[in-house]
GROMACS .gro file of C-alpha atoms in nm:
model
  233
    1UNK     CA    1  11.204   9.292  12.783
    2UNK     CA    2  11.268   8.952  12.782
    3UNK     CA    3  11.578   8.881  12.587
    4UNK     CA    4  11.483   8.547  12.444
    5UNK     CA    5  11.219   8.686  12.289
    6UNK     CA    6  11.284   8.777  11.897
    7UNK     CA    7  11.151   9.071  11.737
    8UNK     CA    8  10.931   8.936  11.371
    9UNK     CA    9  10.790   9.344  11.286
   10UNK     CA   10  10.959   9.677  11.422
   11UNK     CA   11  10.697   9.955  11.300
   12UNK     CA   12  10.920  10.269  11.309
   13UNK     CA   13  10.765  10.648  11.322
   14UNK     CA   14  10.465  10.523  11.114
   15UNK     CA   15  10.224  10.821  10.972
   16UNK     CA   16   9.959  10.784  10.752
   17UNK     CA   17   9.753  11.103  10.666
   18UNK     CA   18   9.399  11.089  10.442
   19UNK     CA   19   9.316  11.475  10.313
   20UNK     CA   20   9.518  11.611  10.548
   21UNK     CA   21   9.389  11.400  10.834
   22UNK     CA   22   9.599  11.184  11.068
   23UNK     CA   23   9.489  10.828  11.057
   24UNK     CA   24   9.840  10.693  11.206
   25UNK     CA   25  10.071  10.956  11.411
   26UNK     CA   26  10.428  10.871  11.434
   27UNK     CA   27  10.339  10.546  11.607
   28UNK     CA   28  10.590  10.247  11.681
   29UNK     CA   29  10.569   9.969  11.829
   30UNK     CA   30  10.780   9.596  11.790
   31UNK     CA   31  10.584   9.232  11.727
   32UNK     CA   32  10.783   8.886  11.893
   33UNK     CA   33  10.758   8.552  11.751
   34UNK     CA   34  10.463   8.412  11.905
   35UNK     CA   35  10.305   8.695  12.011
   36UNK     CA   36   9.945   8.730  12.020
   37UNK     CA   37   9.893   9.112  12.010
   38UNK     CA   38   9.552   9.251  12.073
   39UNK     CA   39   9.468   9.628  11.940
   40UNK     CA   40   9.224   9.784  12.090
   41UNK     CA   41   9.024  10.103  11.998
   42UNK     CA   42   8.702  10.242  11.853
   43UNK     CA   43   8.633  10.282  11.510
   44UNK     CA   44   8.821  10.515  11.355
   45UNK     CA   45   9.133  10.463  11.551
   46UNK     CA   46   9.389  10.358  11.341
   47UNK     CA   47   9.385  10.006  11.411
   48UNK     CA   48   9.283   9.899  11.064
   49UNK     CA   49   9.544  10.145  10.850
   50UNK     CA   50   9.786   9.979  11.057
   51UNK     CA   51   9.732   9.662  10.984
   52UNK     CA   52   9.645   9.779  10.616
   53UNK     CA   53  10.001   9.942  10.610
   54UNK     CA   54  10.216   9.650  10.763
   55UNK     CA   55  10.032   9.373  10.506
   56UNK     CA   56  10.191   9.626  10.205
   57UNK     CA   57   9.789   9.684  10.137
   58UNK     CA   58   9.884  10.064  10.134
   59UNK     CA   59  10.175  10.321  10.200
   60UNK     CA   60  10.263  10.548  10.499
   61UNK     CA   61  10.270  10.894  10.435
   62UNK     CA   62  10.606  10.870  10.643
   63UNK     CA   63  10.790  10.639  10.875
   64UNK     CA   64  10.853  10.256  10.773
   65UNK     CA   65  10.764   9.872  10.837
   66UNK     CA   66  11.069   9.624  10.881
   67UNK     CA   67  11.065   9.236  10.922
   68UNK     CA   68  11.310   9.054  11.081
   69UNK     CA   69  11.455   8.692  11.025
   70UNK     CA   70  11.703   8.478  11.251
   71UNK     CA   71  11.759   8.873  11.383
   72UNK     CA   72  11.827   9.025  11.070
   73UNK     CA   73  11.609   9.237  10.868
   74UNK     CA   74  11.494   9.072  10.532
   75UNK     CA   75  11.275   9.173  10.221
   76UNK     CA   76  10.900   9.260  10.224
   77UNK     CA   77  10.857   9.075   9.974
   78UNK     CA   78  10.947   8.734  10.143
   79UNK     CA   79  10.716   8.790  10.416
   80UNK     CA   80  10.393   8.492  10.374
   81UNK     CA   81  10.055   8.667  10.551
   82UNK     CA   82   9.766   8.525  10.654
   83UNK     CA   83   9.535   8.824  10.639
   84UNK     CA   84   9.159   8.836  10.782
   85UNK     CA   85   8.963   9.164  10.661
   86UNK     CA   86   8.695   9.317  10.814
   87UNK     CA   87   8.470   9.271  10.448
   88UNK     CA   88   8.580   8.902  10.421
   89UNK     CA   89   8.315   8.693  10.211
   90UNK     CA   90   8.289   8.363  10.008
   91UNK     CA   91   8.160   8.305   9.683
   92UNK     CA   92   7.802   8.185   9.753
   93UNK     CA   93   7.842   7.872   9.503
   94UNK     CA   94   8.172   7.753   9.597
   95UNK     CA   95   8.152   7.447   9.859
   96UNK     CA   96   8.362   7.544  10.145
   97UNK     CA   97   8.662   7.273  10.015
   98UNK     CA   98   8.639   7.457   9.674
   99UNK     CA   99   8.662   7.783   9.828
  100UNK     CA  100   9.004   7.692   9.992
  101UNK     CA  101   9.109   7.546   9.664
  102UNK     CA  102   9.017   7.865   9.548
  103UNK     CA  103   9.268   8.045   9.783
  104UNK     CA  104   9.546   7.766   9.742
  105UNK     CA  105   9.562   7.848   9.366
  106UNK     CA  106   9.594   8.217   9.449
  107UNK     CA  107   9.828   8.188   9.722
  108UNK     CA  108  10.053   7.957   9.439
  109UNK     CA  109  10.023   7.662   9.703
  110UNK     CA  110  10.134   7.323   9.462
  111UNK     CA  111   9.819   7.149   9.365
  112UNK     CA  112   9.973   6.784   9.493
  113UNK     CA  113  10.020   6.983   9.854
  114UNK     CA  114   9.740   7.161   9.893
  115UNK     CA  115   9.451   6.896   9.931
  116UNK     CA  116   9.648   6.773  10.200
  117UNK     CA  117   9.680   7.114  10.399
  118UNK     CA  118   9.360   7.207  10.323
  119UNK     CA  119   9.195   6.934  10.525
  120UNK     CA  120   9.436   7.012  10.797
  121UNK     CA  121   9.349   7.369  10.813
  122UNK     CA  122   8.950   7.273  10.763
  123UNK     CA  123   9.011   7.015  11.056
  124UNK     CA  124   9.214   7.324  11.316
  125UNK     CA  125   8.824   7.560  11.253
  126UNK     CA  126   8.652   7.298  11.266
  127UNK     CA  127   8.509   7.296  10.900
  128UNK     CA  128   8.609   6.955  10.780
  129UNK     CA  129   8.265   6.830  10.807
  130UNK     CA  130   8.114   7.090  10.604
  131UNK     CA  131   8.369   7.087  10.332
  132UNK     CA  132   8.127   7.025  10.069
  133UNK     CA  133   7.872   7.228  10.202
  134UNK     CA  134   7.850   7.551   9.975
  135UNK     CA  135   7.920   7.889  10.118
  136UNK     CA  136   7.573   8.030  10.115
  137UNK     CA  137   7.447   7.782  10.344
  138UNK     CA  138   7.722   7.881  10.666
  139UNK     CA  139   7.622   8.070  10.938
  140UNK     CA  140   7.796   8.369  11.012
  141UNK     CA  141   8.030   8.222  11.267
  142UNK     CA  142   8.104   7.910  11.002
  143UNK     CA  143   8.207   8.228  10.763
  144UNK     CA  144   8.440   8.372  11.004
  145UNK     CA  145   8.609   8.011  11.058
  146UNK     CA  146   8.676   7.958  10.687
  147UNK     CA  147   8.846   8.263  10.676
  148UNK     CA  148   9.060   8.189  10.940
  149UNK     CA  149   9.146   7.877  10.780
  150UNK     CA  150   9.259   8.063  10.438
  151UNK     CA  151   9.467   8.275  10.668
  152UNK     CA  152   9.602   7.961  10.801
  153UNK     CA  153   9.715   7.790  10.429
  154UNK     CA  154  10.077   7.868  10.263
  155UNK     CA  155  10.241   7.847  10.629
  156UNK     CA  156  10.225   8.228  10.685
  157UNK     CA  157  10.449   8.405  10.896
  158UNK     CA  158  10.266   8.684  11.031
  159UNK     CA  159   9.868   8.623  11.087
  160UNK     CA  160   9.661   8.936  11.091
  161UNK     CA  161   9.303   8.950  11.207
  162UNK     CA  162   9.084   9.255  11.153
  163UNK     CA  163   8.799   9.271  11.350
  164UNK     CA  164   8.725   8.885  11.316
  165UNK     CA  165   8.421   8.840  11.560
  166UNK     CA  166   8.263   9.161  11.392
  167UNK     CA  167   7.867   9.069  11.372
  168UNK     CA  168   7.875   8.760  11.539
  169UNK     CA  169   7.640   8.693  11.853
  170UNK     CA  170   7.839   8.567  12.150
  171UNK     CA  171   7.798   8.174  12.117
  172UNK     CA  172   7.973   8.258  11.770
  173UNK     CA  173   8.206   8.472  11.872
  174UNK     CA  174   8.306   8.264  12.194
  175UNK     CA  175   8.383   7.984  11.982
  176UNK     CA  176   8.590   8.204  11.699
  177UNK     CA  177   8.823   8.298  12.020
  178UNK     CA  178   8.849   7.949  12.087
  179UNK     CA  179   8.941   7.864  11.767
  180UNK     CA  180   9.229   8.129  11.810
  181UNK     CA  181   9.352   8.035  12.117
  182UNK     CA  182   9.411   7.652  11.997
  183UNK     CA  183   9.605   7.738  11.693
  184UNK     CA  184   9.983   7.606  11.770
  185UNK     CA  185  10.210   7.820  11.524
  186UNK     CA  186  10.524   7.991  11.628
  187UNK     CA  187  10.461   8.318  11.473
  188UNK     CA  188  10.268   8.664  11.541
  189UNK     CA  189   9.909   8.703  11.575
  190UNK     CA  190   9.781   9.060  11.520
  191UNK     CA  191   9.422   9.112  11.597
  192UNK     CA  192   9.169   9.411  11.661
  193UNK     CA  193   8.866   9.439  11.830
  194UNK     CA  194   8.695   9.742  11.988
  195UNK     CA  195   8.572   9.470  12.263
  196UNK     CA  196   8.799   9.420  12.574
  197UNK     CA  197   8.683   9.057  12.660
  198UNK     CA  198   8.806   8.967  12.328
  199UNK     CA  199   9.186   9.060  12.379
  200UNK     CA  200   9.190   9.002  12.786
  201UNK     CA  201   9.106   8.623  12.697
  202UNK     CA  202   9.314   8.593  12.411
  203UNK     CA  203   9.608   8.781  12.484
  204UNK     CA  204   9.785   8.917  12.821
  205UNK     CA  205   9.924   9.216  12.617
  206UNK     CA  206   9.714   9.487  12.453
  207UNK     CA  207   9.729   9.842  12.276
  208UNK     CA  208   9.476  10.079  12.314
  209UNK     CA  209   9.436  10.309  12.021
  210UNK     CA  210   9.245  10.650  11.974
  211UNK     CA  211   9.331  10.909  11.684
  212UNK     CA  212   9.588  10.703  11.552
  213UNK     CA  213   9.822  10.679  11.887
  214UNK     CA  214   9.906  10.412  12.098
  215UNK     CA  215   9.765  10.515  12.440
  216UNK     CA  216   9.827  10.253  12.655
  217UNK     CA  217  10.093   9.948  12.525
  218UNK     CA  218  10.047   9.655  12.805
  219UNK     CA  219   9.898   9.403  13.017
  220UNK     CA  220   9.551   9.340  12.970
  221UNK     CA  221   9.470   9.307  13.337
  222UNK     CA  222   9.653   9.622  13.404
  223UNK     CA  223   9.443   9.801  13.155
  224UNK     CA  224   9.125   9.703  13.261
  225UNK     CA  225   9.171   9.836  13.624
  226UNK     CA  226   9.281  10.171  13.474
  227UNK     CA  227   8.958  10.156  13.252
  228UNK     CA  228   8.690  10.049  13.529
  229UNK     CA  229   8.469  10.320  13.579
  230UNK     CA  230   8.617  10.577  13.286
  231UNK     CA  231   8.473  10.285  13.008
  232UNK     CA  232   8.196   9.996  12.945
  233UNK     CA  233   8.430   9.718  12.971
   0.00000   0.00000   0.00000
């Protein structure tokens, strides 16, 4: 491991169980500052109920989440996310501006800041154009972008992504990985897909999940010459 590299999230002996099934099992794994983590697995994984668990959405059955500052371990509670969910929406009526005002209020961004950053982060997806546009009028793909760009507002530090190109047709989702790929923040960027491309031109590491254990924890290209001819790639 490289030494220079600092460690933002150490997930320690993580379990989750639902009704006496394992979603996570006794998984661990450590996040670096700038990292761009891909997790990859099909539905049912674990992938979500990880990320679910290390945004403080819901508890482990056993095992713990720690974040780490200048090297030293600090309060949940200080940690900013931006966090992407699978079920993201907008409210149909709210222009797209109105809709980040929306999450700047929530997010307890100060109204004389905000207007500022929220062009910014309109401008980074590409949405500045359509800021008065309301939300029932986006595409899909436009949908996806906004909520990257809430993700983006309150300077998080720790960006989470789950399953952000899900439903999108490839000019769509080509573009939503572009997007990704351009943001310049020093922090980690967890995202899951159950597509391969997705992480292999995003990210050079990736974690392969099935039943709620990490399978395979490297790089991408290495993966995909263990996987050619076992899966669809």
């Amino acid at each position: 491991m490289d030494k220079n590299k600092k460690k933002i999230i150490e997930v320690c002996n993580l379990t989750k169980e639902y009704k006496n099934k394992l979603a996570i099992d006794d998984l661990s794994l450590d996040v670096y500052k700038g990292e761009i983590l891909g997790l990859l697995g099909p539905n049912g994984s674990g992938k979500s109920t990880l990320m679910r668990i290390i945004t403080g959405l819901i508890e482990p059955t056993q095992g713990e989440v720690m974040f780490y500052q200048n090297d030293k371990i600090i309060d949940y509670k200080k940690v900013k996310f931006g966090y992407l969910s699978q079920e993201f929406n907008a409210f149909k009526e709210f222009t797209v501006y109105e809709q980040l005002e929306y999450f700047a209020i929530m997010k307890k961004i100060n109204k004389k800041a905000y207007s500022n950053e929220i062009k910014k982060v309109l401008m980074e997806v590409n949405l500045w154009e359509n800021k008065d546009v309301k939300c029932k009028n986006l595409s899909g793909g436009m949908i996806r972008r906004l909520g990257i760009a809430q993700t983006l507002l309150g300077s998080p530090d720790v960006i989470i992504l789950d399953e952000p190109v899900v439903g999108l047709d490839p000019d769509e989702r080509m573009r939503f990985m572009e997007i990704i790929k351009s943001i310049q923040l020093d922090i980690p960027i967890i995202f899951s897909t159950h597509i391969i491309d997705d992480i292999s031109s995003l990210s050079p590491e990736i974690i392969f999940f099935k039943n709620g254990q990490i399978k395979f924890n490297g790089s991408s290209s290495q993966f995909i010459d263990i996987a050619k001819g076992k899966i669809y790639l």
